[in-house]
Coordinates of C-alpha atoms in Angstrom, one line a residue:
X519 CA 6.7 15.4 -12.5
X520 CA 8.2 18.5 -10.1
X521 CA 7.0 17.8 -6.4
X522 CA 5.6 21.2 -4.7
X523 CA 4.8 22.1 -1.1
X524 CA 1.8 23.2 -1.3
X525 CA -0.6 21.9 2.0
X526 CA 1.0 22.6 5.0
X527 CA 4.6 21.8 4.1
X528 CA 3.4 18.3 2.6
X529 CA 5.1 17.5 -0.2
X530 CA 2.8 16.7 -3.0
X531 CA 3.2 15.4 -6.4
X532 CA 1.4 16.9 -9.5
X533 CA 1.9 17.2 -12.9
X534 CA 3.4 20.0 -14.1
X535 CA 1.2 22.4 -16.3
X536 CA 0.9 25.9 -17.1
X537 CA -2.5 26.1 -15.0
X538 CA -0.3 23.9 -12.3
X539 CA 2.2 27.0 -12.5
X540 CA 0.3 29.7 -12.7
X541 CA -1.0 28.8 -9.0
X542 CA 1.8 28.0 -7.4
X543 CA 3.1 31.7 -8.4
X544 CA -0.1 33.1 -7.2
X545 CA 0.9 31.9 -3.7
X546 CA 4.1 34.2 -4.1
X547 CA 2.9 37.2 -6.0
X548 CA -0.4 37.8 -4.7
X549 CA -2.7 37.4 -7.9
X550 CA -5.9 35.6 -8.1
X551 CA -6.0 31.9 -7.7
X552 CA -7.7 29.7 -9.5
X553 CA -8.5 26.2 -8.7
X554 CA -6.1 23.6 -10.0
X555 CA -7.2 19.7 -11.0
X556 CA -4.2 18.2 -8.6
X557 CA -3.4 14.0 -9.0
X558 CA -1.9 12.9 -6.1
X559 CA 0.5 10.1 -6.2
X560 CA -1.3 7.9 -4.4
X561 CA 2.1 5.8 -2.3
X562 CA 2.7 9.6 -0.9
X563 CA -0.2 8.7 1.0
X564 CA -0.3 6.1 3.9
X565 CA -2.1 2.8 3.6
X566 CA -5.1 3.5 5.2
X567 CA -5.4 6.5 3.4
X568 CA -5.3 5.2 -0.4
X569 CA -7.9 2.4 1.0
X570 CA -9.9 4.7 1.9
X571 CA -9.8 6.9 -1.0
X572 CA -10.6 4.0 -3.1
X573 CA -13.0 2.9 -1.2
X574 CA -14.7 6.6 -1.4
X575 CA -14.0 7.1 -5.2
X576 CA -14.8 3.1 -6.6
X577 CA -18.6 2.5 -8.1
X578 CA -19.5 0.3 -4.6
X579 CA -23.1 0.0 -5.4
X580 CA -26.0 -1.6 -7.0
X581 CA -26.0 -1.2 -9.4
X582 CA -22.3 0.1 -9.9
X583 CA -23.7 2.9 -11.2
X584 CA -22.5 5.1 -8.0
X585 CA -19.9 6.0 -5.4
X586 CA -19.5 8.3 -2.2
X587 CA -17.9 10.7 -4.7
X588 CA -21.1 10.6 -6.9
X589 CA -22.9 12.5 -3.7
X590 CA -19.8 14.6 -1.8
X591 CA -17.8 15.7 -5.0
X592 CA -14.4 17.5 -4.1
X593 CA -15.1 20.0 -7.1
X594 CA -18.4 21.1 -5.7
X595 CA -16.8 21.3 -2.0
X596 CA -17.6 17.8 -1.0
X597 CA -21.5 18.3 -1.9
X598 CA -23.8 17.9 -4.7
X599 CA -22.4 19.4 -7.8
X600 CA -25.3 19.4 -10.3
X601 CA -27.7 22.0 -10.7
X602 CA -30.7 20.3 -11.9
X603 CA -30.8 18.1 -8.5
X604 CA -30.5 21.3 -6.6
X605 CA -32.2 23.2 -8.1
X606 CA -35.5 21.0 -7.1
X607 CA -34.4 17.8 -5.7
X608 CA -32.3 18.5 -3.4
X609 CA -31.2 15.0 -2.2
X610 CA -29.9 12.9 -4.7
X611 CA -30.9 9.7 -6.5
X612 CA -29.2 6.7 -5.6
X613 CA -27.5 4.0 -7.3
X614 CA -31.7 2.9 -7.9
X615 CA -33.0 5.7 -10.4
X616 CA -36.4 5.3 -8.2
X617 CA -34.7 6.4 -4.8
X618 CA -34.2 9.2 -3.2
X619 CA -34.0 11.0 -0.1
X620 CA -34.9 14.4 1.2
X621 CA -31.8 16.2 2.3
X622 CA -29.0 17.8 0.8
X623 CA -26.0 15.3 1.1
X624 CA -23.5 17.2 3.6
X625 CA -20.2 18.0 2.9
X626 CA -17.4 15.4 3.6
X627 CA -14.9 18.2 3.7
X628 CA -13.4 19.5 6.7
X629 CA -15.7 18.2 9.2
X630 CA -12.7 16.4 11.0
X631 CA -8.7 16.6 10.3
X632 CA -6.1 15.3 11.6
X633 CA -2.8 17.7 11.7
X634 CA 0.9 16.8 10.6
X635 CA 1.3 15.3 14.4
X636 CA -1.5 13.6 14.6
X637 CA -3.8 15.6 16.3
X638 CA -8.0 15.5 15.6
X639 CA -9.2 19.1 15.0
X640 CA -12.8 19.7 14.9
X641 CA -15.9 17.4 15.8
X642 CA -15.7 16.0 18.8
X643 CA -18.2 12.6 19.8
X644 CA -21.9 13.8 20.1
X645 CA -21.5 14.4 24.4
X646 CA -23.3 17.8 25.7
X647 CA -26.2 19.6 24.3
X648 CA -28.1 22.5 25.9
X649 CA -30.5 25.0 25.0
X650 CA -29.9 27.3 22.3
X651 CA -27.3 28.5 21.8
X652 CA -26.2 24.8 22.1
X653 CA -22.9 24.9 22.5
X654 CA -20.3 22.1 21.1
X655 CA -22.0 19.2 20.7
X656 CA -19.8 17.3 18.1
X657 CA -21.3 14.5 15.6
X658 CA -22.1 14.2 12.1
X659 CA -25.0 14.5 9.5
X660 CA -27.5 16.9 9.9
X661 CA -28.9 15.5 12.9
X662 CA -26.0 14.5 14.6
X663 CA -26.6 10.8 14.5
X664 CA -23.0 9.8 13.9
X665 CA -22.4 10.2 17.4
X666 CA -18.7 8.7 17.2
X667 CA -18.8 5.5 18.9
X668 CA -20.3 3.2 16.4
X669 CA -17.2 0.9 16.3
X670 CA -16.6 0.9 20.2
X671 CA -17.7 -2.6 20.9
X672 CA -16.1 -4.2 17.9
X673 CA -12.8 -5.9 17.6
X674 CA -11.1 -3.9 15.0
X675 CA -7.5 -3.9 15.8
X676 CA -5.6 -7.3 15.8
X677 CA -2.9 -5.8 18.1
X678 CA -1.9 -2.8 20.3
X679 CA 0.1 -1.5 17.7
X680 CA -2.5 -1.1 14.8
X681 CA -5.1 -0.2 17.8
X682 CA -2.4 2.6 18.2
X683 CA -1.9 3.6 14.6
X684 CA -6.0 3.7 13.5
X685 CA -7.4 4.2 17.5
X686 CA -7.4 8.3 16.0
X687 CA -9.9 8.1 13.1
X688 CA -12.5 6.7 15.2
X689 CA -15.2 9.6 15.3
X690 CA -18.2 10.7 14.0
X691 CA -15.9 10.8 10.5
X692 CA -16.5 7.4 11.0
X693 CA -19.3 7.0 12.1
X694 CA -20.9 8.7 9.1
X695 CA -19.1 6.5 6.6
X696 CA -20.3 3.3 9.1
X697 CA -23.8 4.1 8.9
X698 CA -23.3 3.4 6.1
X699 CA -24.0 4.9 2.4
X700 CA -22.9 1.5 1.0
X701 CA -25.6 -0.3 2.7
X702 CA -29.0 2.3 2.4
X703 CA -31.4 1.9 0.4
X704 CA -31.8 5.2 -1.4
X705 CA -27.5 5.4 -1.8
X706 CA -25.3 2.9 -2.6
X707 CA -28.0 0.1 -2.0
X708 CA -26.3 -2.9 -2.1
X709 CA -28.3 -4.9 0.8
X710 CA -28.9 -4.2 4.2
X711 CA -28.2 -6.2 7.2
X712 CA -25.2 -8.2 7.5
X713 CA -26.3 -9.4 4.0
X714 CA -25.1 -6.1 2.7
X715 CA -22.2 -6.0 4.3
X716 CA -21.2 -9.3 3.0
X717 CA -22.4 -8.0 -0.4
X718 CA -20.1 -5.3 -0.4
X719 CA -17.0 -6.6 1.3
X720 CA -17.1 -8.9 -2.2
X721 CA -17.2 -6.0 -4.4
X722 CA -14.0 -4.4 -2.6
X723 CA -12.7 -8.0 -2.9
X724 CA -13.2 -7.3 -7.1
X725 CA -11.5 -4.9 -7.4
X726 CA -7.7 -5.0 -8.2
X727 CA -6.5 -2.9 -4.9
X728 CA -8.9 -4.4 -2.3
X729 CA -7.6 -7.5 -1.2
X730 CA -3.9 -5.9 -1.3
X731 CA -5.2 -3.3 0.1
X732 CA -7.1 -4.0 3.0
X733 CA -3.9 -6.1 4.2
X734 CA -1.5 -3.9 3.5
X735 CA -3.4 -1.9 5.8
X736 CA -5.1 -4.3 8.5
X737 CA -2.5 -7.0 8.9
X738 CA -5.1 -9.6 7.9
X739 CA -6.7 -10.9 4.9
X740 CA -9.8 -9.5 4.2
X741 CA -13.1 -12.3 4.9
X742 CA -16.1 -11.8 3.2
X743 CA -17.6 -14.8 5.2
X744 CA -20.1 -13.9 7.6
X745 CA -18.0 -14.3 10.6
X746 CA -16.0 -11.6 11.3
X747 CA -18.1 -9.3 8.6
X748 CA -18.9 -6.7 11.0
X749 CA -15.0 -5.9 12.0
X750 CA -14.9 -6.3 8.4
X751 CA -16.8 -3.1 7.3
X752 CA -16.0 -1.1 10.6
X753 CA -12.4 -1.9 8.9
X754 CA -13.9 -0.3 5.9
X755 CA -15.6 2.9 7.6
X756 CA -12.0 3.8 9.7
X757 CA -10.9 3.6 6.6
X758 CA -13.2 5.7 4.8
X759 CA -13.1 8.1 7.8
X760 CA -8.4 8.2 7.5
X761 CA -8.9 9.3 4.2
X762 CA -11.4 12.0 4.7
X763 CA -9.6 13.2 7.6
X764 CA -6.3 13.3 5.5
X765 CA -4.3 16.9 4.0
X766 CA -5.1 15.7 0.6
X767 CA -9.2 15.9 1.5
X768 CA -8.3 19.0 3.5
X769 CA -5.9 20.7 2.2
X770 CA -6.4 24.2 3.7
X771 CA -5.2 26.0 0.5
X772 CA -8.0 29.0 0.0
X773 CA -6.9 32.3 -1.2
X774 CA -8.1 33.2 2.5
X775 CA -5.0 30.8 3.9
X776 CA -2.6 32.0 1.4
X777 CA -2.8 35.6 1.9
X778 CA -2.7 35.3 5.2
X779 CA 0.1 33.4 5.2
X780 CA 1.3 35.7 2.6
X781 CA 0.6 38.9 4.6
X782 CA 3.1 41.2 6.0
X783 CA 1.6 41.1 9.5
X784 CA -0.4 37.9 9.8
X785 CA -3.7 39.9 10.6
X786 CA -6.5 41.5 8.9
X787 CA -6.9 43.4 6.6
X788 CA -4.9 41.2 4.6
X789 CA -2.2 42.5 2.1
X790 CA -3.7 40.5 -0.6
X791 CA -7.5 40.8 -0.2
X792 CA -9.8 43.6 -1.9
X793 CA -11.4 46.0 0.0
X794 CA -14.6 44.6 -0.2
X795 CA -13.0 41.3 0.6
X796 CA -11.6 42.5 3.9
X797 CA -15.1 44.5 4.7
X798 CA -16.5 40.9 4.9
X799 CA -14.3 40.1 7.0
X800 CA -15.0 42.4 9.3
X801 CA -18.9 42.5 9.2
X802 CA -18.5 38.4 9.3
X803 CA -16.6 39.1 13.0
X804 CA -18.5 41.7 14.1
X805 CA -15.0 44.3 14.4
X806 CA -16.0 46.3 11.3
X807 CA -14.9 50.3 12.2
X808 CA -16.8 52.8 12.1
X809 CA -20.1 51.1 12.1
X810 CA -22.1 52.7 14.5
X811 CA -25.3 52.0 12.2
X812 CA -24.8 48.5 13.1
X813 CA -26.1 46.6 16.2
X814 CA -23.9 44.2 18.1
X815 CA -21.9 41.5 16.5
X816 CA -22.8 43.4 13.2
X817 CA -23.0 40.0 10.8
X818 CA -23.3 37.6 13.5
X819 CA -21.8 35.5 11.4
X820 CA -19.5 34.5 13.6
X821 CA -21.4 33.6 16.7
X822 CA -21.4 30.2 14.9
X823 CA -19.3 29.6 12.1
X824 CA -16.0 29.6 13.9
X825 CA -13.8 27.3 15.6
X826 CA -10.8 29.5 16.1
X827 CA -9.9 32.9 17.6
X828 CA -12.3 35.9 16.8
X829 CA -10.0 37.6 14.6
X830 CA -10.6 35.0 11.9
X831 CA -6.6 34.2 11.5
X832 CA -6.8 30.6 13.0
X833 CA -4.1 28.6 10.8
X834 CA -7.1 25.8 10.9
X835 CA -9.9 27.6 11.1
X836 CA -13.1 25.2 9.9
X837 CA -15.8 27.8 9.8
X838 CA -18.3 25.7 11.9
X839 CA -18.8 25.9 15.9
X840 CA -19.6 21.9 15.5
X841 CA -22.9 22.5 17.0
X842 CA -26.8 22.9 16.1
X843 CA -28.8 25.7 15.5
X844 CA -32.2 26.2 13.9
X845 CA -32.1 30.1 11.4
X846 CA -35.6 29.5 10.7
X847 CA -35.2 28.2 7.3
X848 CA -38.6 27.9 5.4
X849 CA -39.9 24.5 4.2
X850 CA -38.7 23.7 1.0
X851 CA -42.0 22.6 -0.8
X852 CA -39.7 21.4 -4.2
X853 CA -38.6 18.3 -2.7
X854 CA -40.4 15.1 -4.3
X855 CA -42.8 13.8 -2.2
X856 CA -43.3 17.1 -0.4
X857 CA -42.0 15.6 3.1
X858 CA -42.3 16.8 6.4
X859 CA -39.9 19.5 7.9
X860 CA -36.6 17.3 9.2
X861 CA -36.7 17.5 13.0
X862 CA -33.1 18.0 12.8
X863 CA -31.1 17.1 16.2
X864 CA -34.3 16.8 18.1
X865 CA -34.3 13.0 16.0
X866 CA -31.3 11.8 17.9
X867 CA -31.6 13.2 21.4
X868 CA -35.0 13.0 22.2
X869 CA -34.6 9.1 23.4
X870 CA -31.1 9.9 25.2
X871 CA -32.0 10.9 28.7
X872 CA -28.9 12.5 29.2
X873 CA -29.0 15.2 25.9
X874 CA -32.9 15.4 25.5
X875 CA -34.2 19.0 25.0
X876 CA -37.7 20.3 23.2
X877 CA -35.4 23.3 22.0
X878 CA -33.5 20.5 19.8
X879 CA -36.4 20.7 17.3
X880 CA -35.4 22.0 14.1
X881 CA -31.4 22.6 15.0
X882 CA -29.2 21.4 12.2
X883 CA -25.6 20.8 12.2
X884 CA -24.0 24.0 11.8
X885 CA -22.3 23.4 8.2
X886 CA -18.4 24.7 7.3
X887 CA -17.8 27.5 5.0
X888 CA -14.6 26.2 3.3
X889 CA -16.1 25.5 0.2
X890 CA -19.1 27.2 0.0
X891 CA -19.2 28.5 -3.3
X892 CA -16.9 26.0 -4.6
X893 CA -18.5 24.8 -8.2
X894 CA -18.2 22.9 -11.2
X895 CA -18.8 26.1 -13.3
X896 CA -19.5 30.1 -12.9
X897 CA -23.2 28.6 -14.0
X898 CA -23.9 25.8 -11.7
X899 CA -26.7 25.9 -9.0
X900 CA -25.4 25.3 -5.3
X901 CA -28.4 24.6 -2.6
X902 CA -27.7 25.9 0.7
X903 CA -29.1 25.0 4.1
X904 CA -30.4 21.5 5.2
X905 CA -33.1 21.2 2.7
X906 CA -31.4 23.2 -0.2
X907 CA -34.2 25.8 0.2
X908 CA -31.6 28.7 -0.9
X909 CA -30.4 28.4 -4.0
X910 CA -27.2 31.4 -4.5
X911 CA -24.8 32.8 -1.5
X912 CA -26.1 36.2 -2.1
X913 CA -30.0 34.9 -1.2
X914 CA -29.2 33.3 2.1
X915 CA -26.9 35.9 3.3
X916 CA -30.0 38.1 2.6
X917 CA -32.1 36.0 4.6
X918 CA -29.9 36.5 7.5
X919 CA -30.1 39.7 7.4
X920 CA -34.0 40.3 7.0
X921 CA -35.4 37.4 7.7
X922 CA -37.5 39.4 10.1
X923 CA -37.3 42.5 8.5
X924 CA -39.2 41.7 6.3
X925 CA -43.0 40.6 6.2
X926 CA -44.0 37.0 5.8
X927 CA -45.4 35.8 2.2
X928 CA -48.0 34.1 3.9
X929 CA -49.2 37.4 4.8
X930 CA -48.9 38.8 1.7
X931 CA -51.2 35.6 1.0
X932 CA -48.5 33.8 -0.6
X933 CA -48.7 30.5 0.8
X934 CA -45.5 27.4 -0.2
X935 CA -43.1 30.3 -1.5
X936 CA -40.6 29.0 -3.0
X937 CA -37.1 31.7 -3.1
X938 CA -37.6 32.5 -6.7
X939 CA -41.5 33.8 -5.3
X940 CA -40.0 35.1 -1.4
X941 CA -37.2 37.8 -3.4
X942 CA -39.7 38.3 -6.1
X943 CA -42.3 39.5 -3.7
X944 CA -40.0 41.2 -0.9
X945 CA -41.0 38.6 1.4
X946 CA -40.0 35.3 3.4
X947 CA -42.3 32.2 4.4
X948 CA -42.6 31.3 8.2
X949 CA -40.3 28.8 9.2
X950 CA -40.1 25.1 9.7
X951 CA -40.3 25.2 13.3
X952 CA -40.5 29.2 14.4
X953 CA -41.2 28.3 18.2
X954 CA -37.0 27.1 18.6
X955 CA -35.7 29.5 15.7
X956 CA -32.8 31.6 16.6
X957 CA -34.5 34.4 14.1
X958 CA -34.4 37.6 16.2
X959 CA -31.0 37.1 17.1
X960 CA -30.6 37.0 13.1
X961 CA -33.1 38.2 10.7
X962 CA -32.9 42.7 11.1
X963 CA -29.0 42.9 11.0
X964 CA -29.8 46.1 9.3
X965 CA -26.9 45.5 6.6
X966 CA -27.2 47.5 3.6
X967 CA -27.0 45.8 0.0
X968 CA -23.1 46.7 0.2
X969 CA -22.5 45.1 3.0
X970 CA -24.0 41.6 2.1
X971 CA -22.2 41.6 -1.1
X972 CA -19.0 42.1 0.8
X973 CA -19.8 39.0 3.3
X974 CA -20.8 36.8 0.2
X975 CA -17.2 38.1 -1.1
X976 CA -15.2 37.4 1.7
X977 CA -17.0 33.6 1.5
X978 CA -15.8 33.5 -1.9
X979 CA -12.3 33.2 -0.2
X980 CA -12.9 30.1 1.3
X981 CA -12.7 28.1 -2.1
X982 CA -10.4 25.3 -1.7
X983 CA -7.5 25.8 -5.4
X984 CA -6.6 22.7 -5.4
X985 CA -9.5 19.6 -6.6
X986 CA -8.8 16.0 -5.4
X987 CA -8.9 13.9 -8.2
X988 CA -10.3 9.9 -8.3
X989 CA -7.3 7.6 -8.3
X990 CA -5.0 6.5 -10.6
X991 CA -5.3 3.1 -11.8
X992 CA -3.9 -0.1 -9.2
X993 CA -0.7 -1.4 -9.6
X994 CA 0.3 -3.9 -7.3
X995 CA 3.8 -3.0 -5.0
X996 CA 5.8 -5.1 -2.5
X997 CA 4.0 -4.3 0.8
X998 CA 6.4 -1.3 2.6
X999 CA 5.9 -0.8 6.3
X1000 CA 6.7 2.7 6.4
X1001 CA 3.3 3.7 4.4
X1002 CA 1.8 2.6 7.8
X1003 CA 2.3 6.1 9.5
X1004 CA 2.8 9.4 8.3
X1005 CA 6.8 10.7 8.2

């Protein structure tokens, strides 16, 4: 074992290969990266943290055919990974071959992190919502319904000090994981209600870690009675939410981070980019020179995937705004069942007094772009967008561009285009709901072929190189209090 520093001076332990090598120099020397398989030794992380790894990685299901890994897989980005589901599907089946639903699972990557001293970056609670452009308006899922205070009125913490410890990963990071996959029917399915809580609780008590575990990191011993069962899996989802929040699920390591870490001045263009790469760049931030031609904010990309400063060099930058917007996607017909267009944000806010708005309809969560053409292989399918309607970087950066531009297929009396028939035919279908799109502010960039390609290369960039892998078998250790906190 040789012990590198590779995310954000944490130490982490890997095996040492040739491929292992070979990226590590890359970080020095400037060549390509390539992703790298990387098995973390579980103890370097704290207790909370390897439960809820194992939590996310273990067959918790019924059947145990499937695990929150099975639908957010780290070497797809946290999404999907197979092409035959996106392709047509779009949602996944669950652990019951005969269920599905109809949107593409999210990514679990980077939504929220929580830095070396213990700060939260990125998605805040669901508080503020106006019209469109919405502004922050934090939560999680595509419609926002992990608002972030799921666990507020349960008794989690059996003292100040573990109320002090775990009082950071409540969110909508876990909030999502409380909703809770584990318990839906077309997921994990093991029951609903309280008896599906109960019903998983005894799963996690199977296994060889959960019992050791879940005190290790709770102070108690874990209950599957049905007293107590809801502190039980809010336990679980904080859990589930440390892990995902954690420098092993985030770990920042792009060839985008490491040349600019590597570069000579910290800005852009980088040292160790292409020319093209650094053109997208600039077209993605609207500062490209010399581009007259170009209307303002040139990309637009910008406007909404960033978090950081607008020169793109934020040391955490999570390519999202954590907001809602609708582009105007077109209604992806594919999907089994043919179901209605997802009302998006509109679904959670239009029975809160305090954050209704009509102009909700439609607005999705604004996804990151760490990860976005992260894949199992150069020939796997990625779906892109809420409903997977765009199948390949290079078609949806095209629909930003001319989503207007262009005339509609319905007019060319093409009626449920799919994208194969849209590009085939020069055309794009109306969207899902036109009356709150934001197409006019995207839609006629007026970017030529050149330039798109140079925006779906600087994406390319954003490709995490090292790949969480599931955990290595249990082995039972004396309980040591300093796994409680990060040192």
């Amino acid at each position: 074992m040789t012990q590198l520093t590779l995310r954000n001076s944490q130490p982490v332990k890997v095996a040492t290969t040739k491929r292992t090598l070979f990226t590590s120099l890359g970080l020095f020397i400037g060549i390509t990266l390539t992703t790298t398989n990387v098995q973390a030794d579980e103890s370097d992380l704290t207790y909370i943290e390897e439960f809820g790894k194992r939590l996310f990685f273990a067959n918790i299901s019924d059947p145990t055919r499937q695990s929150c890994s099975s639908c957010h897989l780290p070497a797809a980005g946290g999404v999907n990974g197979v092409s035959g589901v996106n392709k047509k599907q779009v949602a996944v089946t669950g652990a019951d071959p005969h269920t599905v639903g109809n949107l593409k699972p999210p990514t679990n990557k980077y939504v929220q992190f929580l830095t070396l001293d213990g700060q939260v970056n990125g998605l805040p609670n669901l508080t503020s919502c106006g019209r469109f452009p919405t502004g922050v308006c934090g939560g999680a899922f595509w419609n926002g319904r992990a608002k972030g205070d799921s666990t507020d009125g349960l008794n989690i913490f059996i003292n100040d000090h573990y109320k002090e410890l775990y009082s950071k990963y409540k969110g909508p990071m876990t909030d999502q994981a409380h909703a809770s996959p584990f318990i839906n029917p077309v997921e994990q399915g093991v029951g609903e209600g309280t008896q599906g809580k109960i019903d998983t609780c005894k799963l996690v008590a199977d296994t060889k870690w959960g019992a050791e575990l879940y005190k290790y990191t709770w102070g108690l011993e874990l209950d599957c009675k049905e007293k107590g069962i809801d502190e039980v899996f809010a336990r679980f989802a904080v859990s589930l939410g440390a892990w995902q929040m954690s420098y092993e699920n985030n770990p920042y390591d792009s060839k985008r981070d490491f040349a600019l870490k590597n570069d000579a001045d910290g800005k852009f263009p980088l040292d160790d980019f292409t020319d093209q790469e650094n053109m997208g760049h600039d077209l993605f931030y609207g500062v490209a020179e010399n581009r007259d031609d170009l209307q303002f904010g040139q990309g637009r990309c910008g406007f909404c995937h960033r978090g950081g400063n607008r020169d793109g060099t934020s040391k955490f930058e999570r390519y999202t705004d954590d907001s809602y917007h609708n582009i105007g996607t077109p209604r992806n017909y594919e999907i089994p069942g043919r179901p209605e267009p997802d009302k998006g944000l509109h679904t959670t806010t239009e029975s809160m007094e305090e954050l209704s708005n009509p102009f909700h309809l439609g607005s999705h969560k604004t996804p990151t772009l760490r990860n976005v053409d992260l894949r199992l292989g150069k020939g796997t399918t990625k779906a892109y967008a809420h409903n997977g309607y765009f199948k390949s970087l290079e078609s949806i950066v095209h629909f930003y561009n001319t989503a207007i531009a262009k005339p509609s297929c319905e007019s060319k009396g093409i009626s449920e285009a799919t994208e194969k028939q849209a590009l085939a035919n020069d055309c794009w279908p109306q969207p899902e709901f036109g009356d709150t799109s934001a197409l006019g502010f995207i839609g006629n960039l007026g970017l030529t072929p050149e330039d798109e390609a140079a925006i779906v290369a600087y994406l390319k960039t954003l490709s995490d190189t090292t790949i969480v892998q599931a955990p290595k078998p249990y082995k039972s250790k004396k309980y040591d209090e300093k796994r409680l906190t990060r040192h």
